[in-house]
C-alpha cells in the first residue's frame, strides 16, 4: 500500500466526487461555489445525503480495526509517501486554491508547502507507552498507552482549507484513527482532491471525503458510529457541534474564533514593527483565526506607528490572486463579504476615525468580492471593531499608557486564541505574556505555528489541542495498565 513516489501522480482538477470506501462516488444532486475574484462558477461538487454519510461510516468502521493494528512505523511510511505524492502536485493544488478561496497564488503555494512541512513533521512523531512507575520485588508496573479513538470526522472552514485539513488528517491517521473529511461548502475542491490522491497510499475507508451543504455537518456530528469530531470554525458553530456531540458523548476538539491583541511597547521601532504588524493583521485579507485583530500601541510612539502602518497598507495591492504583485485577495465568499460590508457601514455611521480605507468604496478592483484594507484610528474599546472578530481586512489601532491597563484591555474579550508583545525588553515581554489569557503568545511576531508545538485556544476560542504530542493525544483514548507481570 505505502511506497515512496517522486513521479507526478495522476490527478485531474475537473471532476470532483466524494471518496467513499476507496472509490470515487457520485451523488444524484450536485452544487458548486463561486470564484470570489471573478464570480465565475467553479466545477460541480457532490451534495451528499444521509445515505452517503451512512456508507462512509460503514466503510470507516470496516477499515478501522486493521488500520489501528497496522504498526506505527507503517502508518508513518504511508503518511510520508502521501506527502511525497502531494509534493509533486503543489502547483495544481495552489491554482485550485486561488480559484476557490481567492488568496494570492504565492500565498496559496505557501499554504500548501506549510501543510506538507507539517505532514512531514507529524510523520516523524511517535507516542510511545509512558511508564509512570516500575518497582521490583514484588514487580509492579503502571504505564499509559494511547489507543486510537476510532472513526474521526474533521470539519474545516474556508479560510485555509488545505492546511487545516492536513493538520487534522496527519495526526488522526498516524495515531491509528480513520478519518472522514467534511470541507466547507465554499471551498470543497482542494479537500476532495487531497483525499482522492490519498487513496494510493491508505487502505479503502481509512481516509474519505464528503462534500455537501450546511446540513452535512450536523448529520456527521450526530451520527452514532462516529467517535471523534475535530472542528475548526466559528465559535457559534463550535457550540452547535459540541451540543450535537454531547448526545452520544463523542470526543470533541474545537478550534474556534479569535480576537488577538498585539501590544506594542514604548521601545519598539515603528519602522520595523509597523510593516510586520500590518502584514500579520491583513494576512489572507484578515481571514485568519490568528491574525492580529487589535493593535495596542504605547502613546509615545502611537502616531509614528500609525503613520507607518498607513504607508505600508497603501502599498498593498488588492485584486485577483492570479495577478502578479497582488498582496490581498478578495473576501472568500458572499456571506462573509456582506458581513464585512455591514461592519464598515457601521464604522462609518459611528463616526470613527478612518486612518486608511474608504468605507463607501467597497470594490476597488472591480468585479469580485474586494474590500480596501481599512485601519480604524483609536476607536472606543466598546466599538464593534474592537469587540468582535471582523475576519476581514479591517483592524483597529488603539492607544495605551499603563501596562496593567493594556493587559486588562487585551484580556477583555471572550476569545483567547493568540496575543503578542512587541518590545526589545525581555523583562517587560515576560511580565506581559505571563498575564495574557490566550492559548498562544508570541514576542515580536504573531501567528507563527510549528508541527511540534501544541496549538489551542482558551475561553471561547476552543477546547482541546492540535499539533505537538498533545495534539496526537487528542485523537487517542488513554489506557492505564497496572501489571505485576514482567515482560
Ligand atoms: P463556520 O463555523 O461557519 O463553518 C465551519 C465549518 O462548519 C464548515 O465546514 C461548515 O459547513 C460547518 N458547519 C456549519 N454548521 C454546522 C453545524 N451545525 N454542525 C457541524 N458543522 C457545521 O466557520 P467559517 O465561516 O467557515 O470560518 C471562519 C471562522 O473559523 C472564524 O471564526 C475563524 O476565527 C475560525 N477559525 C478558527 C481557526 C482555529 O484554529 N482556531 C482556524 C481557522 C478559522
Short mmCIF file of N, CA and C in Angstrom, two decimals, residues 245-407:
data_model
loop_
_atom_site.label_atom_id
_atom_site.label_comp_id
_atom_site.label_asym_id
_atom_site.label_seq_id
_atom_site.Cartn_x
_atom_site.Cartn_y
_atom_site.Cartn_z
N UNK A 245 -22.58 16.69 19.59
CA UNK A 245 -21.71 15.58 20.01
C UNK A 245 -22.05 15.10 21.42
N UNK A 246 -22.64 15.98 22.22
CA UNK A 246 -22.93 15.60 23.61
C UNK A 246 -23.96 14.47 23.67
N UNK A 247 -24.79 14.38 22.62
CA UNK A 247 -25.87 13.36 22.64
C UNK A 247 -25.29 11.95 22.68
N UNK A 248 -24.13 11.75 22.06
CA UNK A 248 -23.50 10.42 22.09
C UNK A 248 -22.13 10.48 22.78
N UNK A 249 -21.88 11.57 23.48
CA UNK A 249 -20.63 11.78 24.22
C UNK A 249 -19.38 11.52 23.37
N UNK A 250 -19.38 12.09 22.17
CA UNK A 250 -18.19 11.98 21.33
C UNK A 250 -17.07 12.86 21.89
N UNK A 251 -15.85 12.46 21.66
CA UNK A 251 -14.71 13.34 21.97
C UNK A 251 -14.73 14.51 20.98
N UNK A 252 -14.50 15.71 21.47
CA UNK A 252 -14.58 16.90 20.60
C UNK A 252 -13.33 17.76 20.73
N UNK A 253 -12.79 18.17 19.62
CA UNK A 253 -11.76 19.21 19.61
C UNK A 253 -12.35 20.40 18.86
N UNK A 254 -12.27 21.57 19.46
CA UNK A 254 -12.83 22.77 18.83
C UNK A 254 -11.74 23.83 18.70
N UNK A 255 -11.43 24.21 17.48
CA UNK A 255 -10.51 25.33 17.22
C UNK A 255 -11.38 26.45 16.66
N UNK A 256 -11.60 27.50 17.46
CA UNK A 256 -12.65 28.46 17.12
C UNK A 256 -12.10 29.85 16.83
N UNK A 257 -12.94 30.83 16.97
CA UNK A 257 -12.55 32.19 16.59
C UNK A 257 -11.53 32.81 17.53
N UNK A 258 -11.00 33.96 17.11
CA UNK A 258 -10.03 34.69 17.93
C UNK A 258 -10.28 36.17 17.82
N UNK A 259 -9.72 36.92 18.77
CA UNK A 259 -9.72 38.39 18.67
C UNK A 259 -8.37 38.85 19.22
N UNK A 260 -7.31 38.40 18.51
CA UNK A 260 -5.94 38.53 19.02
C UNK A 260 -5.48 39.97 19.17
N UNK A 261 -4.90 40.26 20.32
CA UNK A 261 -4.33 41.58 20.58
C UNK A 261 -2.82 41.54 20.36
N UNK A 262 -2.27 42.63 19.82
CA UNK A 262 -0.82 42.84 19.78
C UNK A 262 -0.55 44.07 20.63
N UNK A 263 0.36 43.94 21.61
CA UNK A 263 0.70 45.07 22.47
C UNK A 263 2.08 45.59 22.07
N UNK A 264 2.13 46.83 21.58
CA UNK A 264 3.39 47.41 21.11
C UNK A 264 3.90 48.36 22.20
N UNK A 265 5.09 48.05 22.72
CA UNK A 265 5.64 48.82 23.85
C UNK A 265 6.40 50.05 23.38
N UNK A 266 6.72 50.92 24.34
CA UNK A 266 7.30 52.23 24.01
C UNK A 266 8.64 52.14 23.30
N UNK A 267 9.40 51.06 23.55
CA UNK A 267 10.75 50.99 22.97
C UNK A 267 10.76 50.38 21.56
N UNK A 268 9.60 49.96 21.05
CA UNK A 268 9.59 49.32 19.73
C UNK A 268 9.90 50.35 18.64
N UNK A 269 10.57 49.91 17.59
CA UNK A 269 10.92 50.81 16.48
C UNK A 269 9.77 50.80 15.46
N UNK A 270 9.07 51.93 15.29
CA UNK A 270 7.93 51.96 14.37
C UNK A 270 8.28 51.49 12.96
N UNK A 271 9.50 51.84 12.50
CA UNK A 271 9.92 51.45 11.14
C UNK A 271 9.97 49.94 10.98
N UNK A 272 10.32 49.25 12.06
CA UNK A 272 10.44 47.78 11.99
C UNK A 272 9.11 47.11 12.27
N UNK A 273 8.42 47.56 13.33
CA UNK A 273 7.24 46.80 13.75
C UNK A 273 6.01 47.06 12.87
N UNK A 274 5.87 48.30 12.35
CA UNK A 274 4.61 48.62 11.65
C UNK A 274 4.38 47.73 10.42
N UNK A 275 5.37 47.54 9.53
CA UNK A 275 5.10 46.67 8.37
C UNK A 275 4.76 45.24 8.80
N UNK A 276 5.46 44.75 9.82
CA UNK A 276 5.18 43.38 10.28
C UNK A 276 3.76 43.28 10.85
N UNK A 277 3.38 44.27 11.66
CA UNK A 277 2.03 44.27 12.25
C UNK A 277 0.96 44.31 11.16
N UNK A 278 1.16 45.15 10.16
CA UNK A 278 0.16 45.26 9.08
C UNK A 278 0.06 43.93 8.33
N UNK A 279 1.20 43.33 8.01
CA UNK A 279 1.16 42.05 7.28
C UNK A 279 0.45 40.98 8.09
N UNK A 280 0.68 40.98 9.41
CA UNK A 280 0.11 39.93 10.26
C UNK A 280 -1.37 40.19 10.58
N UNK A 281 -1.80 41.45 10.43
CA UNK A 281 -3.23 41.75 10.61
C UNK A 281 -4.00 41.47 9.31
N UNK A 282 -3.31 41.64 8.19
CA UNK A 282 -4.01 41.53 6.90
C UNK A 282 -3.72 40.23 6.16
N UNK A 283 -3.01 39.30 6.80
CA UNK A 283 -2.72 38.02 6.15
C UNK A 283 -4.02 37.37 5.70
N UNK A 284 -4.04 36.86 4.48
CA UNK A 284 -5.25 36.22 3.94
C UNK A 284 -6.43 37.20 3.98
N UNK A 285 -6.12 38.49 3.73
CA UNK A 285 -7.13 39.56 3.82
C UNK A 285 -7.83 39.58 5.17
N UNK A 286 -7.06 39.25 6.22
CA UNK A 286 -7.61 39.28 7.59
C UNK A 286 -8.44 38.05 7.93
N UNK A 287 -8.57 37.11 6.99
CA UNK A 287 -9.41 35.92 7.22
C UNK A 287 -8.56 34.80 7.79
N UNK A 288 -8.06 35.04 8.97
CA UNK A 288 -7.14 34.10 9.62
C UNK A 288 -7.47 34.15 11.11
N UNK A 289 -7.68 32.97 11.71
CA UNK A 289 -8.08 32.96 13.12
C UNK A 289 -7.03 33.65 13.98
N UNK A 290 -5.75 33.45 13.64
CA UNK A 290 -4.68 34.05 14.45
C UNK A 290 -4.06 35.27 13.76
N UNK A 291 -4.88 35.99 12.98
CA UNK A 291 -4.43 37.31 12.52
C UNK A 291 -4.47 38.25 13.72
N UNK A 292 -3.63 39.28 13.68
CA UNK A 292 -3.73 40.32 14.71
C UNK A 292 -5.03 41.08 14.47
N UNK A 293 -5.87 41.18 15.48
CA UNK A 293 -7.18 41.82 15.27
C UNK A 293 -7.33 43.13 16.05
N UNK A 294 -6.41 43.37 17.01
CA UNK A 294 -6.41 44.65 17.75
C UNK A 294 -4.96 45.01 18.00
N UNK A 295 -4.55 46.23 17.62
CA UNK A 295 -3.16 46.63 17.86
C UNK A 295 -3.15 47.74 18.91
N UNK A 296 -2.57 47.48 20.07
CA UNK A 296 -2.46 48.47 21.14
C UNK A 296 -1.05 49.04 21.10
N UNK A 297 -0.93 50.35 20.84
CA UNK A 297 0.39 50.98 20.69
C UNK A 297 0.60 51.98 21.81
N UNK A 298 1.80 51.93 22.43
CA UNK A 298 2.09 52.88 23.51
C UNK A 298 1.97 54.32 22.99
N UNK A 299 1.37 55.18 23.81
CA UNK A 299 1.05 56.55 23.35
C UNK A 299 2.28 57.30 22.84
N UNK A 300 3.47 56.98 23.39
CA UNK A 300 4.67 57.74 23.00
C UNK A 300 5.07 57.48 21.54
N UNK A 301 4.66 56.35 20.97
CA UNK A 301 5.02 56.07 19.57
C UNK A 301 3.77 55.85 18.70
N UNK A 302 2.60 56.19 19.27
CA UNK A 302 1.33 55.90 18.57
C UNK A 302 1.29 56.53 17.18
N UNK A 303 1.57 57.83 17.10
CA UNK A 303 1.39 58.45 15.77
C UNK A 303 2.45 57.97 14.79
N UNK A 304 3.66 57.69 15.27
CA UNK A 304 4.70 57.19 14.34
C UNK A 304 4.31 55.81 13.81
N UNK A 305 3.78 54.95 14.69
CA UNK A 305 3.40 53.60 14.23
C UNK A 305 2.20 53.69 13.29
N UNK A 306 1.21 54.54 13.64
CA UNK A 306 0.02 54.65 12.78
C UNK A 306 0.41 55.17 11.39
N UNK A 307 1.28 56.19 11.35
CA UNK A 307 1.70 56.74 10.06
C UNK A 307 2.38 55.66 9.21
N UNK A 308 3.24 54.89 9.83
CA UNK A 308 3.98 53.86 9.11
C UNK A 308 3.06 52.70 8.68
N UNK A 309 2.06 52.38 9.53
CA UNK A 309 1.08 51.35 9.16
C UNK A 309 0.32 51.79 7.90
N UNK A 310 -0.10 53.04 7.90
CA UNK A 310 -0.87 53.56 6.76
C UNK A 310 -0.02 53.53 5.49
N UNK A 311 1.24 53.96 5.61
CA UNK A 311 2.13 53.95 4.44
C UNK A 311 2.25 52.54 3.88
N UNK A 312 2.45 51.58 4.78
CA UNK A 312 2.64 50.20 4.34
C UNK A 312 1.38 49.67 3.67
N UNK A 313 0.23 49.92 4.28
CA UNK A 313 -1.04 49.38 3.76
C UNK A 313 -1.36 50.00 2.40
N UNK A 314 -0.97 51.30 2.23
CA UNK A 314 -1.18 51.98 0.94
C UNK A 314 -0.52 51.21 -0.20
N UNK A 315 0.60 50.59 0.10
CA UNK A 315 1.37 49.86 -0.92
C UNK A 315 0.86 48.45 -1.19
N UNK A 316 -0.18 48.03 -0.50
CA UNK A 316 -0.67 46.65 -0.67
C UNK A 316 -1.75 46.61 -1.74
N UNK A 317 -1.44 45.91 -2.83
CA UNK A 317 -2.38 45.86 -3.96
C UNK A 317 -3.48 44.83 -3.68
N UNK A 318 -4.72 45.23 -3.95
CA UNK A 318 -5.87 44.34 -3.77
C UNK A 318 -6.29 43.82 -5.14
N UNK A 319 -6.57 42.53 -5.28
CA UNK A 319 -7.05 42.05 -6.57
C UNK A 319 -7.10 40.54 -6.68
N UNK A 320 -7.30 40.09 -7.91
CA UNK A 320 -7.38 38.66 -8.23
C UNK A 320 -6.05 38.00 -7.88
N UNK A 321 -6.14 36.89 -7.18
CA UNK A 321 -4.94 36.20 -6.70
C UNK A 321 -4.00 35.73 -7.79
N UNK A 322 -4.47 35.69 -9.04
CA UNK A 322 -3.58 35.27 -10.13
C UNK A 322 -2.77 36.44 -10.69
N UNK A 323 -3.09 37.67 -10.28
CA UNK A 323 -2.38 38.83 -10.82
C UNK A 323 -1.09 39.06 -10.03
N UNK A 324 0.00 39.17 -10.77
CA UNK A 324 1.33 39.39 -10.17
C UNK A 324 1.30 40.65 -9.29
N UNK A 325 1.90 40.58 -8.13
CA UNK A 325 2.01 41.77 -7.27
C UNK A 325 0.84 41.97 -6.32
N UNK A 326 -0.23 41.18 -6.47
CA UNK A 326 -1.37 41.35 -5.57
C UNK A 326 -1.01 40.81 -4.18
N UNK A 327 -1.27 41.63 -3.15
CA UNK A 327 -0.96 41.21 -1.78
C UNK A 327 -2.21 40.74 -1.05
N UNK A 328 -3.36 41.32 -1.43
CA UNK A 328 -4.61 41.00 -0.74
C UNK A 328 -5.65 40.54 -1.74
N UNK A 329 -6.10 39.30 -1.59
CA UNK A 329 -7.15 38.78 -2.45
C UNK A 329 -8.51 39.25 -1.97
N UNK A 330 -9.57 38.70 -2.57
CA UNK A 330 -10.93 39.10 -2.18
C UNK A 330 -11.33 38.50 -0.84
N UNK A 331 -12.49 38.91 -0.35
CA UNK A 331 -13.16 38.18 0.73
C UNK A 331 -13.63 36.87 0.09
N UNK A 332 -13.54 35.77 0.83
CA UNK A 332 -13.64 34.46 0.19
C UNK A 332 -15.04 34.06 -0.26
N UNK A 333 -16.07 34.68 0.28
CA UNK A 333 -17.42 34.29 -0.14
C UNK A 333 -18.42 35.40 0.18
N UNK A 334 -19.59 35.31 -0.46
CA UNK A 334 -20.58 36.39 -0.37
C UNK A 334 -21.06 36.66 1.06
N UNK A 335 -21.41 35.62 1.86
CA UNK A 335 -21.89 35.95 3.22
C UNK A 335 -20.84 36.70 4.04
N UNK A 336 -19.57 36.31 3.90
CA UNK A 336 -18.51 36.99 4.65
C UNK A 336 -18.33 38.42 4.13
N UNK A 337 -18.42 38.59 2.80
CA UNK A 337 -18.32 39.92 2.18
C UNK A 337 -19.44 40.82 2.74
N UNK A 338 -20.64 40.28 2.83
CA UNK A 338 -21.77 41.06 3.33
C UNK A 338 -21.55 41.44 4.80
N UNK A 339 -20.96 40.51 5.57
CA UNK A 339 -20.69 40.82 6.99
C UNK A 339 -19.69 41.97 7.12
N UNK A 340 -18.61 41.92 6.31
CA UNK A 340 -17.58 42.97 6.39
C UNK A 340 -18.16 44.31 5.91
N UNK A 341 -18.95 44.25 4.85
CA UNK A 341 -19.59 45.48 4.34
C UNK A 341 -20.43 46.12 5.45
N UNK A 342 -21.21 45.28 6.14
CA UNK A 342 -22.09 45.80 7.21
C UNK A 342 -21.23 46.42 8.32
N UNK A 343 -20.11 45.76 8.65
CA UNK A 343 -19.23 46.29 9.69
C UNK A 343 -18.67 47.65 9.26
N UNK A 344 -18.25 47.77 8.00
CA UNK A 344 -17.68 49.03 7.52
C UNK A 344 -18.73 50.14 7.51
N UNK A 345 -19.95 49.82 7.12
CA UNK A 345 -21.03 50.82 7.17
C UNK A 345 -21.25 51.28 8.60
N UNK A 346 -21.18 50.32 9.53
CA UNK A 346 -21.39 50.63 10.94
C UNK A 346 -20.26 51.55 11.44
N UNK A 347 -19.03 51.26 11.03
CA UNK A 347 -17.88 52.09 11.43
C UNK A 347 -18.08 53.53 10.94
N UNK A 348 -18.52 53.61 9.68
CA UNK A 348 -18.73 54.94 9.09
C UNK A 348 -19.86 55.67 9.83
N UNK A 349 -20.95 54.93 10.06
CA UNK A 349 -22.11 55.56 10.72
C UNK A 349 -21.78 55.98 12.15
N UNK A 350 -20.83 55.29 12.78
CA UNK A 350 -20.47 55.62 14.16
C UNK A 350 -19.53 56.83 14.23
N UNK A 351 -19.08 57.30 13.08
CA UNK A 351 -18.20 58.48 13.05
C UNK A 351 -16.79 58.21 13.55
N UNK A 352 -16.33 56.97 13.48
CA UNK A 352 -14.97 56.66 13.92
C UNK A 352 -13.96 57.21 12.92
N UNK A 353 -12.72 57.45 13.40
CA UNK A 353 -11.67 57.96 12.51
C UNK A 353 -11.11 56.83 11.67
N UNK A 354 -11.10 57.03 10.36
CA UNK A 354 -10.55 56.03 9.45
C UNK A 354 -9.17 56.52 9.02
N UNK A 355 -8.11 55.79 9.40
CA UNK A 355 -6.75 56.23 9.04
C UNK A 355 -6.46 55.93 7.58
N UNK A 356 -6.98 54.83 7.09
CA UNK A 356 -6.88 54.50 5.66
C UNK A 356 -8.03 53.56 5.34
N UNK A 357 -8.50 53.64 4.08
CA UNK A 357 -9.59 52.78 3.65
C UNK A 357 -10.81 53.62 3.41
N UNK A 358 -11.53 53.30 2.35
CA UNK A 358 -12.72 54.04 2.01
C UNK A 358 -13.90 53.13 2.29
N UNK A 359 -14.63 53.43 3.36
CA UNK A 359 -15.72 52.52 3.77
C UNK A 359 -16.91 52.61 2.82
N UNK A 360 -16.91 53.57 1.91
CA UNK A 360 -18.03 53.65 0.96
C UNK A 360 -17.66 52.98 -0.36
N UNK A 361 -16.37 52.87 -0.63
CA UNK A 361 -15.94 52.30 -1.92
C UNK A 361 -15.44 50.89 -1.63
N UNK A 362 -16.33 49.91 -1.76
CA UNK A 362 -16.00 48.57 -1.26
C UNK A 362 -15.47 47.64 -2.33
N UNK A 363 -15.29 48.10 -3.50
CA UNK A 363 -14.91 47.19 -4.56
C UNK A 363 -13.81 47.77 -5.43
N UNK A 364 -12.61 48.05 -4.86
CA UNK A 364 -11.59 48.80 -5.59
C UNK A 364 -11.10 48.10 -6.85
N UNK A 365 -11.20 46.78 -6.90
CA UNK A 365 -10.64 46.07 -8.06
C UNK A 365 -11.72 45.69 -9.08
N UNK A 366 -12.93 46.24 -8.97
CA UNK A 366 -13.97 45.93 -9.95
C UNK A 366 -14.76 44.72 -9.54
N UNK A 367 -15.08 43.85 -10.52
CA UNK A 367 -15.90 42.65 -10.26
C UNK A 367 -15.21 41.77 -9.22
N UNK A 368 -15.99 41.19 -8.34
CA UNK A 368 -15.38 40.33 -7.32
C UNK A 368 -15.62 40.89 -5.94
N UNK A 369 -15.31 40.08 -4.92
CA UNK A 369 -15.66 40.43 -3.54
C UNK A 369 -14.49 41.16 -2.85
N UNK A 370 -14.10 42.30 -3.43
CA UNK A 370 -12.92 43.00 -2.94
C UNK A 370 -13.28 44.11 -1.95
N UNK A 371 -12.40 44.27 -0.96
CA UNK A 371 -12.59 45.34 0.03
C UNK A 371 -11.23 45.99 0.29
N UNK A 372 -11.19 47.33 0.31
CA UNK A 372 -9.94 48.05 0.62
C UNK A 372 -9.53 47.80 2.05
N UNK A 373 -8.24 47.56 2.30
CA UNK A 373 -7.82 47.42 3.70
C UNK A 373 -8.09 48.72 4.46
N UNK A 374 -8.59 48.55 5.68
CA UNK A 374 -9.08 49.70 6.45
C UNK A 374 -8.50 49.66 7.86
N UNK A 375 -7.96 50.81 8.29
CA UNK A 375 -7.45 50.93 9.66
C UNK A 375 -8.30 51.95 10.41
N UNK A 376 -8.79 51.57 11.57
CA UNK A 376 -9.61 52.48 12.38
C UNK A 376 -8.71 53.04 13.49
N UNK A 377 -8.67 54.38 13.57
CA UNK A 377 -7.74 55.10 14.43
C UNK A 377 -8.35 55.31 15.83
N UNK A 378 -7.83 54.58 16.79
CA UNK A 378 -8.16 54.76 18.21
C UNK A 378 -9.67 54.81 18.52
N UNK A 379 -10.42 53.76 18.10
CA UNK A 379 -11.85 53.74 18.42
C UNK A 379 -12.06 53.43 19.90
N UNK A 380 -13.26 53.69 20.44
CA UNK A 380 -13.52 53.32 21.84
C UNK A 380 -13.44 51.80 22.01
N UNK A 381 -13.06 51.36 23.20
CA UNK A 381 -12.94 49.92 23.47
C UNK A 381 -14.25 49.18 23.28
N UNK A 382 -15.35 49.90 23.36
CA UNK A 382 -16.67 49.23 23.26
C UNK A 382 -17.16 49.13 21.82
N UNK A 383 -16.42 49.69 20.85
CA UNK A 383 -16.92 49.67 19.47
C UNK A 383 -16.84 48.26 18.89
N UNK A 384 -17.71 47.96 17.94
CA UNK A 384 -17.77 46.58 17.43
C UNK A 384 -16.47 46.17 16.75
N UNK A 385 -15.72 47.09 16.17
CA UNK A 385 -14.45 46.73 15.52
C UNK A 385 -13.42 46.24 16.56
N UNK A 386 -13.60 46.63 17.82
CA UNK A 386 -12.70 46.16 18.88
C UNK A 386 -13.25 44.88 19.52
N UNK A 387 -14.56 44.84 19.69
CA UNK A 387 -15.17 43.76 20.47
C UNK A 387 -15.35 42.49 19.64
N UNK A 388 -15.67 42.64 18.35
CA UNK A 388 -15.98 41.47 17.52
C UNK A 388 -14.81 41.06 16.64
N UNK A 389 -14.82 39.78 16.23
CA UNK A 389 -13.81 39.31 15.27
C UNK A 389 -14.28 39.68 13.87
N UNK A 390 -13.57 40.64 13.19
CA UNK A 390 -14.07 41.05 11.87
C UNK A 390 -13.88 39.97 10.81
N UNK A 391 -12.75 39.27 10.84
CA UNK A 391 -12.41 38.26 9.84
C UNK A 391 -12.43 38.86 8.43
N UNK A 392 -11.76 39.99 8.32
CA UNK A 392 -11.65 40.69 7.05
C UNK A 392 -10.53 41.72 7.16
N UNK A 393 -10.27 42.50 6.07
CA UNK A 393 -9.10 43.39 6.06
C UNK A 393 -9.35 44.72 6.75
N UNK A 394 -9.80 44.66 7.99
CA UNK A 394 -10.06 45.89 8.75
C UNK A 394 -9.68 45.65 10.20
N UNK A 395 -8.91 46.59 10.76
CA UNK A 395 -8.48 46.40 12.14
C UNK A 395 -8.32 47.75 12.84
N UNK A 396 -8.46 47.77 14.19
CA UNK A 396 -8.30 49.00 14.95
C UNK A 396 -6.88 49.14 15.52
N UNK A 397 -6.42 50.37 15.63
CA UNK A 397 -5.17 50.66 16.37
C UNK A 397 -5.58 51.50 17.57
N UNK A 398 -5.11 51.11 18.75
CA UNK A 398 -5.58 51.74 19.99
C UNK A 398 -4.39 52.22 20.80
N UNK A 399 -4.59 53.31 21.52
CA UNK A 399 -3.52 53.94 22.30
C UNK A 399 -3.50 53.40 23.72
N UNK A 400 -2.31 53.17 24.28
CA UNK A 400 -2.26 52.81 25.71
C UNK A 400 -1.14 53.56 26.41
N UNK A 401 -1.27 53.65 27.76
CA UNK A 401 -0.21 54.34 28.53
C UNK A 401 0.23 53.52 29.74
N UNK A 402 -0.65 52.71 30.30
CA UNK A 402 -0.32 52.00 31.54
C UNK A 402 -0.30 50.48 31.27
N UNK A 403 0.78 49.83 31.69
CA UNK A 403 0.97 48.41 31.35
C UNK A 403 -0.16 47.52 31.89
N UNK A 404 -0.51 47.70 33.17
CA UNK A 404 -1.55 46.85 33.75
C UNK A 404 -2.88 47.06 33.02
N UNK A 405 -3.12 48.31 32.64
CA UNK A 405 -4.38 48.64 31.98
C UNK A 405 -4.45 48.03 30.58
N UNK A 406 -3.33 48.05 29.84
CA UNK A 406 -3.38 47.48 28.48
C UNK A 406 -3.53 45.95 28.54
N UNK A 407 -2.96 45.33 29.56
CA UNK A 407 -3.15 43.88 29.72
C UNK A 407 -4.63 43.59 29.99
#
